[in-house]
């Protein structure tokens, strides 16, 4: 299984809502990532988890809260988002951190619209 | 933050022609990777070139890396309409921090 599965595929939420994005992989990867991508722009790194611990937070606002409950799952909890947070949110995973010659496997993304 | 800058931003060619995309980066790297993205969905890894390699081939893909100029190029030979997509270079530093370039949007006309 070389898939990274993201749910939901599409999400529309109001600015007062709380929602969560989910990501799952069963490749035994111990590094997992969240990226944000605006239209016609490259993916921007948000968070990196290494062995289920948060390793990198790229100065992301606190209205985005990541969680890694186990080595296969990665969540992104959303609260009080702004319309400018509307974007494609991509999850990725790769082999153990420190193995820098490892490709990242991406999910198909969640298209988030904040209204 | 964005590491790589890609050139051109957009490229339109006829089927059967070759497509060349360039990427420049700023800091030292462990490796450089190229990814493809169709219609704003997930990215697919195409090829990885290590910092001590100069050229690599995979099927119709050829990647070069010049660490002295901090640049890389991706050549797609004999392009097909199905190659229409956005292509991103990505540099890896610090073990696992992957930063993407601005991307080249390739359109292959049938």
GROMACS .gro file of C-alpha atoms in nm:
model
  225
    1UNK     CA    1   0.000   0.000   0.000
    2UNK     CA    2   0.171   0.321  -0.118
    3UNK     CA    3  -0.120   0.551  -0.055
    4UNK     CA    4  -0.173   0.848   0.166
    5UNK     CA    5  -0.544   0.890   0.224
    6UNK     CA    6  -0.693   1.226   0.312
    7UNK     CA    7  -1.049   1.294   0.424
    8UNK     CA    8  -1.264   1.476   0.349
    9UNK     CA    9  -1.188   1.563  -0.015
   10UNK     CA   10  -1.385   1.886   0.010
   11UNK     CA   11  -1.485   2.091   0.314
   12UNK     CA   12  -1.684   2.410   0.345
   13UNK     CA   13  -1.687   2.566   0.689
   14UNK     CA   14  -1.795   2.887   0.852
   15UNK     CA   15  -1.557   3.109   1.042
   16UNK     CA   16  -1.701   2.998   1.377
   17UNK     CA   17  -1.689   2.627   1.301
   18UNK     CA   18  -1.449   2.363   1.431
   19UNK     CA   19  -1.350   2.092   1.190
   20UNK     CA   20  -1.070   1.841   1.142
   21UNK     CA   21  -0.878   1.714   0.843
   22UNK     CA   22  -0.754   1.358   0.856
   23UNK     CA   23  -0.461   1.182   0.694
   24UNK     CA   24  -0.365   0.815   0.707
   25UNK     CA   25  -0.077   0.609   0.572
   26UNK     CA   26   0.022   0.245   0.621
   27UNK     CA   27   0.368   0.250   0.469
   28UNK     CA   28   0.547   0.254   0.802
   29UNK     CA   29   0.664   0.610   0.742
   30UNK     CA   30   0.769   0.795   1.054
   31UNK     CA   31   0.770   1.147   0.909
   32UNK     CA   32   0.439   1.314   0.826
   33UNK     CA   33   0.371   1.660   0.692
   34UNK     CA   34   0.099   1.917   0.639
   35UNK     CA   35   0.124   2.157   0.348
   36UNK     CA   36  -0.101   2.441   0.242
   37UNK     CA   37  -0.136   2.527  -0.126
   38UNK     CA   38  -0.309   2.831  -0.274
   39UNK     CA   39  -0.414   2.835  -0.638
   40UNK     CA   40  -0.122   2.852  -0.884
   41UNK     CA   41   0.129   2.854  -0.598
   42UNK     CA   42   0.363   2.585  -0.467
   43UNK     CA   43   0.282   2.388  -0.152
   44UNK     CA   44   0.398   2.565   0.164
   45UNK     CA   45   0.518   2.358   0.455
   46UNK     CA   46   0.312   2.399   0.771
   47UNK     CA   47   0.409   2.121   1.011
   48UNK     CA   48   0.640   1.822   1.027
   49UNK     CA   49   0.596   1.530   1.264
   50UNK     CA   50   0.889   1.302   1.329
   51UNK     CA   51   0.822   0.980   1.521
   52UNK     CA   52   0.485   1.123   1.627
   53UNK     CA   53   0.644   1.436   1.774
   54UNK     CA   54   0.605   1.784   1.630
   55UNK     CA   55   0.942   1.875   1.483
   56UNK     CA   56   0.869   2.177   1.267
   57UNK     CA   57   0.603   2.445   1.295
   58UNK     CA   58   0.652   2.701   1.022
   59UNK     CA   59   0.503   2.987   1.225
   60UNK     CA   60   0.153   2.868   1.154
   61UNK     CA   61  -0.132   3.057   1.331
   62UNK     CA   62  -0.276   2.880   1.633
   63UNK     CA   63  -0.614   2.841   1.463
   64UNK     CA   64  -0.443   2.542   1.295
   65UNK     CA   65  -0.366   2.268   1.546
   66UNK     CA   66  -0.192   1.949   1.431
   67UNK     CA   67  -0.212   1.617   1.607
   68UNK     CA   68  -0.039   1.286   1.546
   69UNK     CA   69  -0.222   1.022   1.754
   70UNK     CA   70  -0.011   0.735   1.621
   71UNK     CA   71   0.241   0.655   1.353
   72UNK     CA   72  -0.026   0.609   1.085
   73UNK     CA   73  -0.253   0.903   1.151
   74UNK     CA   74  -0.218   1.278   1.124
   75UNK     CA   75  -0.493   1.527   1.197
   76UNK     CA   76  -0.524   1.899   1.144
   77UNK     CA   77  -0.777   2.065   1.371
   78UNK     CA   78  -0.929   2.386   1.242
   79UNK     CA   79  -1.094   2.654   1.452
   80UNK     CA   80  -1.200   3.012   1.382
   81UNK     CA   81  -1.052   3.016   1.034
   82UNK     CA   82  -1.052   3.315   0.803
   83UNK     CA   83  -1.159   3.324   0.438
   84UNK     CA   84  -0.793   3.363   0.338
   85UNK     CA   85  -0.730   3.018   0.485
   86UNK     CA   86  -0.923   2.869   0.195
   87UNK     CA   87  -0.677   2.646   0.011
   88UNK     CA   88  -0.581   2.291  -0.075
   89UNK     CA   89  -0.437   2.117   0.231
   90UNK     CA   90  -0.197   1.838   0.148
   91UNK     CA   91  -0.070   1.565   0.374
   92UNK     CA   92   0.250   1.378   0.295
   93UNK     CA   93   0.466   1.112   0.452
   94UNK     CA   94   0.819   0.985   0.408
   95UNK     CA   95   1.056   0.735   0.563
   96UNK     CA   96   1.223   0.806   0.892
   97UNK     CA   97   1.353   1.160   0.929
   98UNK     CA   98   1.723   1.184   0.879
   99UNK     CA   99   1.699   0.961   0.575
  100UNK     CA  100   1.718   1.259   0.347
  101UNK     CA  101   1.716   1.054   0.029
  102UNK     CA  102   1.353   0.963   0.074
  103UNK     CA  103   1.072   1.076  -0.147
  104UNK     CA  104   0.753   1.210  -0.002
  105UNK     CA  105   0.419   1.048  -0.079
  106UNK     CA  106   0.129   1.288  -0.101
  107UNK     CA  107  -0.241   1.248  -0.046
  108UNK     CA  108  -0.491   1.397  -0.289
  109UNK     CA  109  -0.561   1.685  -0.057
  110UNK     CA  110  -0.860   1.845   0.109
  111UNK     CA  111  -1.005   2.144  -0.074
  112UNK     CA  112  -1.109   2.379   0.210
  113UNK     CA  113  -1.338   2.676   0.163
  114UNK     CA  114  -1.398   2.911   0.455
  115UNK     CA  115  -1.714   3.118   0.424
  116UNK     CA  116   0.936   3.011   0.264
  117UNK     CA  117   1.014   2.930  -0.096
  118UNK     CA  118   1.349   2.778  -0.184
  119UNK     CA  119   1.350   2.711  -0.555
  120UNK     CA  120   1.264   2.944  -0.834
  121UNK     CA  121   1.145   2.787  -1.155
  122UNK     CA  122   1.169   2.897  -1.509
  123UNK     CA  123   0.965   2.923  -1.717
  124UNK     CA  124   0.648   2.980  -1.515
  125UNK     CA  125   0.442   2.838  -1.801
  126UNK     CA  126   0.531   2.638  -2.110
  127UNK     CA  127   0.313   2.541  -2.405
  128UNK     CA  128   0.442   2.287  -2.658
  129UNK     CA  129   0.316   2.044  -2.921
  130UNK     CA  130   0.294   1.674  -2.858
  131UNK     CA  131   0.621   1.504  -2.949
  132UNK     CA  132   0.837   1.804  -2.861
  133UNK     CA  133   1.074   1.814  -2.566
  134UNK     CA  134   1.001   2.024  -2.259
  135UNK     CA  135   1.275   2.172  -2.042
  136UNK     CA  136   1.214   2.328  -1.703
  137UNK     CA  137   1.475   2.491  -1.485
  138UNK     CA  138   1.500   2.536  -1.111
  139UNK     CA  139   1.735   2.747  -0.901
  140UNK     CA  140   1.777   2.730  -0.528
  141UNK     CA  141   1.956   2.928  -0.261
  142UNK     CA  142   2.094   2.711   0.017
  143UNK     CA  143   2.295   2.390   0.038
  144UNK     CA  144   2.090   2.077  -0.016
  145UNK     CA  145   2.095   1.704   0.053
  146UNK     CA  146   1.905   1.627  -0.262
  147UNK     CA  147   1.670   1.779  -0.514
  148UNK     CA  148   1.346   1.621  -0.624
  149UNK     CA  149   1.095   1.684  -0.899
  150UNK     CA  150   0.723   1.640  -0.850
  151UNK     CA  151   0.423   1.658  -1.080
  152UNK     CA  152   0.076   1.784  -0.990
  153UNK     CA  153  -0.236   1.740  -1.198
  154UNK     CA  154  -0.521   1.987  -1.165
  155UNK     CA  155  -0.443   2.104  -0.812
  156UNK     CA  156  -0.456   1.759  -0.658
  157UNK     CA  157  -0.185   1.552  -0.491
  158UNK     CA  158   0.177   1.564  -0.595
  159UNK     CA  159   0.349   1.265  -0.747
  160UNK     CA  160   0.721   1.211  -0.703
  161UNK     CA  161   0.904   1.185  -1.035
  162UNK     CA  162   1.275   1.164  -0.966
  163UNK     CA  163   1.535   1.238  -0.700
  164UNK     CA  164   1.891   1.346  -0.763
  165UNK     CA  165   2.145   1.349  -0.482
  166UNK     CA  166   2.378   1.640  -0.424
  167UNK     CA  167   2.677   1.431  -0.541
  168UNK     CA  168   2.509   1.333  -0.870
  169UNK     CA  169   2.514   1.540  -1.188
  170UNK     CA  170   2.260   1.365  -1.408
  171UNK     CA  171   1.987   1.108  -1.373
  172UNK     CA  172   1.745   0.941  -1.612
  173UNK     CA  173   1.409   0.777  -1.560
  174UNK     CA  174   1.213   0.678  -1.870
  175UNK     CA  175   1.146   0.998  -2.067
  176UNK     CA  176   1.279   1.214  -1.784
  177UNK     CA  177   1.629   1.351  -1.757
  178UNK     CA  178   1.738   1.559  -1.460
  179UNK     CA  179   2.062   1.749  -1.421
  180UNK     CA  180   2.202   1.913  -1.111
  181UNK     CA  181   2.472   2.179  -1.093
  182UNK     CA  182   2.549   2.246  -0.728
  183UNK     CA  183   2.805   2.515  -0.815
  184UNK     CA  184   2.529   2.715  -0.984
  185UNK     CA  185   2.261   2.591  -0.746
  186UNK     CA  186   2.041   2.490  -1.036
  187UNK     CA  187   1.866   2.188  -1.181
  188UNK     CA  188   1.679   2.113  -1.499
  189UNK     CA  189   1.410   1.862  -1.589
  190UNK     CA  190   1.381   1.747  -1.949
  191UNK     CA  191   1.075   1.557  -2.065
  192UNK     CA  192   1.137   1.402  -2.406
  193UNK     CA  193   0.872   1.320  -2.666
  194UNK     CA  194   0.601   1.489  -2.464
  195UNK     CA  195   0.243   1.365  -2.461
  196UNK     CA  196  -0.086   1.540  -2.391
  197UNK     CA  197  -0.100   1.341  -2.065
  198UNK     CA  198   0.216   1.522  -1.948
  199UNK     CA  199   0.009   1.839  -1.910
  200UNK     CA  200   0.051   1.930  -1.542
  201UNK     CA  201   0.242   2.153  -1.305
  202UNK     CA  202   0.597   2.051  -1.226
  203UNK     CA  203   0.774   2.148  -0.906
  204UNK     CA  204   1.130   2.112  -0.795
  205UNK     CA  205   1.179   2.053  -0.425
  206UNK     CA  206   1.493   2.081  -0.219
  207UNK     CA  207   1.555   1.884   0.094
  208UNK     CA  208   1.771   2.020   0.373
  209UNK     CA  209   1.802   1.950   0.742
  210UNK     CA  210   1.711   1.585   0.697
  211UNK     CA  211   1.349   1.611   0.596
  212UNK     CA  212   1.247   1.971   0.541
  213UNK     CA  213   1.119   1.979   0.183
  214UNK     CA  214   1.068   2.318   0.025
  215UNK     CA  215   0.904   2.356  -0.315
  216UNK     CA  216   0.987   2.590  -0.598
  217UNK     CA  217   0.732   2.811  -0.769
  218UNK     CA  218   0.654   2.551  -1.034
  219UNK     CA  219   0.621   2.538  -1.411
  220UNK     CA  220   0.281   2.485  -1.569
  221UNK     CA  221   0.327   2.266  -1.876
  222UNK     CA  222   0.061   2.243  -2.144
  223UNK     CA  223   0.110   1.985  -2.418
  224UNK     CA  224  -0.116   2.032  -2.719
  225UNK     CA  225  -0.233   1.721  -2.901
   0.00000   0.00000   0.00000
